[in-house]
Short mmCIF file of C-alpha atoms in Angstrom, two decimals:
data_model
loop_
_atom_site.label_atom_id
_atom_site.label_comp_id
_atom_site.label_asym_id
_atom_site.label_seq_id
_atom_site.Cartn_x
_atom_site.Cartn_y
_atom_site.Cartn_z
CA UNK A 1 -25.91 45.42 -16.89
CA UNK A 2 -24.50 43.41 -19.99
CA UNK A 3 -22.20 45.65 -22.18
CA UNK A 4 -23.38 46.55 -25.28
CA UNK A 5 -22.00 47.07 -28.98
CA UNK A 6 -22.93 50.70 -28.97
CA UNK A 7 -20.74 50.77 -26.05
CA UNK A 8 -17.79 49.39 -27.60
CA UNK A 9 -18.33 51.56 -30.46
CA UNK A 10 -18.05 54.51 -28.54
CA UNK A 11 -14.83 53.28 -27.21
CA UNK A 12 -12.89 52.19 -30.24
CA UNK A 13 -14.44 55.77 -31.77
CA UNK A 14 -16.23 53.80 -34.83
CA UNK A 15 -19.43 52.61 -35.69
CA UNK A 16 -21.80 50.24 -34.40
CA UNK A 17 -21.52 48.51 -37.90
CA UNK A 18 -18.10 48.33 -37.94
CA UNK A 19 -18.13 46.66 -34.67
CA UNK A 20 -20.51 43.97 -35.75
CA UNK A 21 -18.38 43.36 -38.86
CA UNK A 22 -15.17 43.38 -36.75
CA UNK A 23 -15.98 40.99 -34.39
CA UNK A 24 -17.72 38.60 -37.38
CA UNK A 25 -14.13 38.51 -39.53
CA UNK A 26 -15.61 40.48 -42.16
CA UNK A 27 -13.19 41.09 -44.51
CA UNK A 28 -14.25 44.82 -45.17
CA UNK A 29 -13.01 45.68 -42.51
CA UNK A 30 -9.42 46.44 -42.19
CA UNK A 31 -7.31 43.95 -39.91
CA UNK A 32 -6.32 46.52 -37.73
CA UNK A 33 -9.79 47.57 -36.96
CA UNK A 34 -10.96 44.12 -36.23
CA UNK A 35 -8.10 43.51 -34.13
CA UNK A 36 -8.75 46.58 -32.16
CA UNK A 37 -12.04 46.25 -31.72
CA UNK A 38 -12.09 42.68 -30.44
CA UNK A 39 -9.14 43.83 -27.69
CA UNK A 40 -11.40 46.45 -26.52
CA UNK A 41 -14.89 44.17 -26.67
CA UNK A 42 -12.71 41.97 -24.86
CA UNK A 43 -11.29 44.54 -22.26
CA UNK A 44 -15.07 45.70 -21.91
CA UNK A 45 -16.64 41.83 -21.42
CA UNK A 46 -18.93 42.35 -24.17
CA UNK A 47 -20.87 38.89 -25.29
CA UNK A 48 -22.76 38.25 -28.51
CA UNK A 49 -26.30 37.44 -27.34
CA UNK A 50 -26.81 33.81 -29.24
CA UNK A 51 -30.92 34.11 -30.40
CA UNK A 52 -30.41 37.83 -31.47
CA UNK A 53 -26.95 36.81 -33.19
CA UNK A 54 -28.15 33.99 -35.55
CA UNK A 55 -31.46 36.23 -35.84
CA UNK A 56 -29.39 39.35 -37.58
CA UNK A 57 -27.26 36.66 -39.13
CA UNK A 58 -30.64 35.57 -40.93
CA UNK A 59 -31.43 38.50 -42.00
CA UNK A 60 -28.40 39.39 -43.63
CA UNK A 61 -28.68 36.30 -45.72
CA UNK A 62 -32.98 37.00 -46.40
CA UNK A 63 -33.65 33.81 -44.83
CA UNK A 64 -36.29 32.82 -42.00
CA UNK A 65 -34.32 32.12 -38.74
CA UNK A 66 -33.91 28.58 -38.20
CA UNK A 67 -33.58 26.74 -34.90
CA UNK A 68 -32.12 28.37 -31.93
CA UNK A 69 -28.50 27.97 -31.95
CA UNK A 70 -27.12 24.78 -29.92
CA UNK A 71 -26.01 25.10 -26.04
CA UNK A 72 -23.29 23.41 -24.46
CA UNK A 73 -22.49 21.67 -21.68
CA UNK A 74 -18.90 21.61 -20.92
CA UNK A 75 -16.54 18.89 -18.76
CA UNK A 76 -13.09 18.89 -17.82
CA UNK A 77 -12.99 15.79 -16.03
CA UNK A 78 -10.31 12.85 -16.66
CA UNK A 79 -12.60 11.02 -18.81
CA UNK A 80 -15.99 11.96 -20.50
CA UNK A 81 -18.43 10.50 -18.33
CA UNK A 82 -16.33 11.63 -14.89
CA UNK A 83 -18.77 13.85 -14.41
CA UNK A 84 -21.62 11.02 -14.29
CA UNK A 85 -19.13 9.43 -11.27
CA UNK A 86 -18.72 12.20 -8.37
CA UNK A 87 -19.46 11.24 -5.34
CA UNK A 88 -22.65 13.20 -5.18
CA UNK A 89 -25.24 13.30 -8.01
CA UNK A 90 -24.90 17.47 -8.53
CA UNK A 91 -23.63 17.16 -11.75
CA UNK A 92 -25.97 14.86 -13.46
CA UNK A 93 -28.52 17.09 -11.87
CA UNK A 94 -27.82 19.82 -13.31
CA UNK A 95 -27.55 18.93 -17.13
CA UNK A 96 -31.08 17.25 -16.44
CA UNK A 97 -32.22 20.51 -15.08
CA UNK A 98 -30.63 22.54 -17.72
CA UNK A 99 -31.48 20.16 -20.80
CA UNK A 100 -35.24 20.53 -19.40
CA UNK A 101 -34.89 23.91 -19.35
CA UNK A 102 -33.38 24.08 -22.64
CA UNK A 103 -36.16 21.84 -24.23
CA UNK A 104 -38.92 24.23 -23.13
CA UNK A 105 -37.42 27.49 -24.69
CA UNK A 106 -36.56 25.56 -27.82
CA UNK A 107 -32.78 25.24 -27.39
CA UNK A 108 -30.46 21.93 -27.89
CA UNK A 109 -27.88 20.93 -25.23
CA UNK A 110 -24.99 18.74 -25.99
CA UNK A 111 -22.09 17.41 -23.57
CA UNK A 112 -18.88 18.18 -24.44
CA UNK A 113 -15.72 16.74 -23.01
CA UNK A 114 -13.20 19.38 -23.11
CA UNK A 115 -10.61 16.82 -23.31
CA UNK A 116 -11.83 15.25 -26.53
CA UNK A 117 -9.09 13.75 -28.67
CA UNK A 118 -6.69 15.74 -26.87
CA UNK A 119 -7.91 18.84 -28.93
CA UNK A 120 -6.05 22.24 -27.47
CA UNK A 121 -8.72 24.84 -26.58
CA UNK A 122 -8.39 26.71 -29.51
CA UNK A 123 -9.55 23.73 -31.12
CA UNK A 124 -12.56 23.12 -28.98
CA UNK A 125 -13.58 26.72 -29.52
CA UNK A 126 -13.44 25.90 -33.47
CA UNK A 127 -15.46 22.92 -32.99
CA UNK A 128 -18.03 24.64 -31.11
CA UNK A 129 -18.12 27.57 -33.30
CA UNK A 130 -18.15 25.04 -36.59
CA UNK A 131 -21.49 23.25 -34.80
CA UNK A 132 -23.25 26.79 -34.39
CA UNK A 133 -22.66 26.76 -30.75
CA UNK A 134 -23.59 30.44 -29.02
CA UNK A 135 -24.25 29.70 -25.25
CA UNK A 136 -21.85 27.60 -22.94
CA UNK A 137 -22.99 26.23 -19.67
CA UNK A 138 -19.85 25.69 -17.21
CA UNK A 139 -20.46 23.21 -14.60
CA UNK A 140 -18.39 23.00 -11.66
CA UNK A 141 -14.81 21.94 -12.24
CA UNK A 142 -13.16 18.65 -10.96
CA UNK A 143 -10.41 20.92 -9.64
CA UNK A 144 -10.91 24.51 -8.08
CA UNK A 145 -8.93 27.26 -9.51
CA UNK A 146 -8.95 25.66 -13.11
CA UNK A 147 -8.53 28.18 -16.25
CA UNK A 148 -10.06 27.33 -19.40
CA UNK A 149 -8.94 29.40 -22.26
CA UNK A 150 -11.64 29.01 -24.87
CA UNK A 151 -12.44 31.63 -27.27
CA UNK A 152 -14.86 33.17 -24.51
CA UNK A 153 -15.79 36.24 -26.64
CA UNK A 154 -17.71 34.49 -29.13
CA UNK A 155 -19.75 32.89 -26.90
CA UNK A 156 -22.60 33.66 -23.95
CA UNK A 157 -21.38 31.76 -20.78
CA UNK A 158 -22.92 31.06 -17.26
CA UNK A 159 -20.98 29.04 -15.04
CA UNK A 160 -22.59 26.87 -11.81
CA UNK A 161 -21.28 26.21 -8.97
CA UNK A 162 -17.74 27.19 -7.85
CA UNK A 163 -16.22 29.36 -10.48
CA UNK A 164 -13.08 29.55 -12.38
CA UNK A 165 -10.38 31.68 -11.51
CA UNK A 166 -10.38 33.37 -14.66
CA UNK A 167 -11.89 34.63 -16.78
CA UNK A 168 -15.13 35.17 -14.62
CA UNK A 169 -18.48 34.51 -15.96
CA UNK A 170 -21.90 35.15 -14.73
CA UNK A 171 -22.40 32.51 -12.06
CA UNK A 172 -25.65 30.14 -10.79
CA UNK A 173 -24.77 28.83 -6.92
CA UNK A 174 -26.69 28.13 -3.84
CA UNK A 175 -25.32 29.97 -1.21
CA UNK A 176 -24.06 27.33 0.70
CA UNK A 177 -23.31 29.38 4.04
CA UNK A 178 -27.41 30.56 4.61
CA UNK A 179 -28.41 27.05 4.03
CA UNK A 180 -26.60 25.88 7.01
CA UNK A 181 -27.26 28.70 9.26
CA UNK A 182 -30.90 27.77 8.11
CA UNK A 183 -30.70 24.08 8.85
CA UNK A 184 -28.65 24.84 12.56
CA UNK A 185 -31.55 27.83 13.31
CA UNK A 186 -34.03 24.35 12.37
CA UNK A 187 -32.28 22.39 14.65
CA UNK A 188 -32.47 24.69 17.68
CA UNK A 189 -36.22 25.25 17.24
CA UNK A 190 -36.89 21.39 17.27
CA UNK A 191 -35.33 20.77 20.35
CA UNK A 192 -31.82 19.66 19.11
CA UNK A 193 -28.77 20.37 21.13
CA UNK A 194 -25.91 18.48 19.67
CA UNK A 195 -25.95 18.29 16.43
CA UNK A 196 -23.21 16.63 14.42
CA UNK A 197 -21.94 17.75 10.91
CA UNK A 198 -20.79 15.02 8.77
CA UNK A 199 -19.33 15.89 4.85
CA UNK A 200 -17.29 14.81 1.83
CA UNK A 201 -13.51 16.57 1.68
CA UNK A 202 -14.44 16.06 -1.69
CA UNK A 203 -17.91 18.50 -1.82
CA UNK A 204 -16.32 20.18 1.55
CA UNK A 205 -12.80 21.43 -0.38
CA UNK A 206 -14.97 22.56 -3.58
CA UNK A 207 -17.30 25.04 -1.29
CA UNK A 208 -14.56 26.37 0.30
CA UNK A 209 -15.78 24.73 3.70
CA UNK A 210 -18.62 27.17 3.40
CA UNK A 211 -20.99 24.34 5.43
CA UNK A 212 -18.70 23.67 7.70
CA UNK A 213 -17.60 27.07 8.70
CA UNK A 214 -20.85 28.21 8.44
CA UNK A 215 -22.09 24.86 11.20
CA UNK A 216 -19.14 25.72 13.54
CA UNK A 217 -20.45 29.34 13.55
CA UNK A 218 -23.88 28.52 14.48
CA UNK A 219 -23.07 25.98 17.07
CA UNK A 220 -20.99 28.56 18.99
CA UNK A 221 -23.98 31.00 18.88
CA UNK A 222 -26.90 28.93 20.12
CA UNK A 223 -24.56 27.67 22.58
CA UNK A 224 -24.80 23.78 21.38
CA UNK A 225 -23.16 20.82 22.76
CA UNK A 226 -19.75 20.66 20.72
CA UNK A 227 -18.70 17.17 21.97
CA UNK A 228 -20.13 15.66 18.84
CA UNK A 229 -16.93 15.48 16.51
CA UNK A 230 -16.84 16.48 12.91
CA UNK A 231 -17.09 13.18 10.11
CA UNK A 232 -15.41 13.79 7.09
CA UNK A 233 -14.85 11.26 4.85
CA UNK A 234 -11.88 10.91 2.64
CA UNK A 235 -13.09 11.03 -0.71
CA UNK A 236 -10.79 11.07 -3.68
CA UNK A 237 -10.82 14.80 -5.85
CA UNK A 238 -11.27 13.13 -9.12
#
């Protein structure tokens, strides 16, 4: 379950107010407090929810809510469109999906490169925060074990795919392991005996080998023919 402000208001030992105004910047709120209260929001994983934020954030002002805040779609690749040029088309797959998605609850989805202008990540956040953006969407990573060090607490965050190191986000994957044991369990109903497993180092380094272990597993147990050797090819990382 999501942590909530009450939460971290019990924890800091103030009020639910003055945690909504400390993690805003509201000046009526001593420094101290804010800075306290944003360690331990931190500490606890708490995220701002991005409809109901700009919701209470219209009625503060008296105004009728506007449109949803903007989502976005986050690279890290060399150059912008590196993501566009993997050797599979996952990526490009998955901002249609999500910008589909997006469309039919109402939200906007933007790319963003987080290499733009050579910006430091404390810049990016900025620029996200200055274009109203509430809710990232983290593909996959060109290399595993990346850290990103955005201003994660004022945003909502799902990540796809393999997952950053840290910090750790809520995450969207297929589970890459069951599909093969699915596929092998396939083969051996239809009659196949020696079946062959042929992958990217590329896709097979960023799953952790996950279809690979997962074939040589399988074979062993339905007692295939293992004289068919393992293709991989030897796709660049980037």
């Amino acid at each position: 379950m999501p942590v909530t402000m009450r939460e971290v208001a019990a924890r800091a030992k103030v009020s639910v107010a003055t945690v909504s105004k400390s993690l805003r910047g509201a000046a009526s709120i001593p420094a101290g407090t804010r800075a306290k209260v944003a360690k331990i929001a931190e500490e606890m994983g708490y995220r701002t929810h991005p409809y109901v934020s700009a919701l209470m954030q219209a009625r503060r002002q008296r105004a009728e809510p506007g449109r949803p805040p903007p989502l976005a779609f986050i690279t890290a690749y060399e150059t912008a469109n590196g993501w566009r040029k993997t050797p599979t088309p996952f990526l490009p797959l998955v901002y249609e999906g999500a910008r589909q998605r997006a469309e039919e609850r109402g939200y906007p989805i933007s790319h963003f490169w987080l290499h733009q202008d050579d910006m430091s990540h404390r810049r990016v956040s900025e620029v996200l925060q200055a274009r109203g953006v509430r809710g990232i969407l983290l593909p996959p990573m060109p290399r595993p074990n990346m850290e990103i060090d955005l201003a994660w607490r004022d945003f909502s965050v799902v990540s796809v795919g393999a997952k950053l190191v840290r910090p750790v986000f809520h995450c969207v994957s297929n589970d890459h392991y069951q599909s093969m044991q699915l596929a092998m369990e396939a083969c051996w109903r239809s009659g196949c005996r020696r079946p062959g497993f042929a992958v990217d180092q590329w896709v097979n380094r960023r799953i952790d080998r996950r279809w690979e272990a997962s074939f040589e597993l399988a074979r062993a147990e339905h007692a295939f023919e293992r004289d068919v050797p393992t293709f991989g090819s030897r796709v660049p990382a980037e």
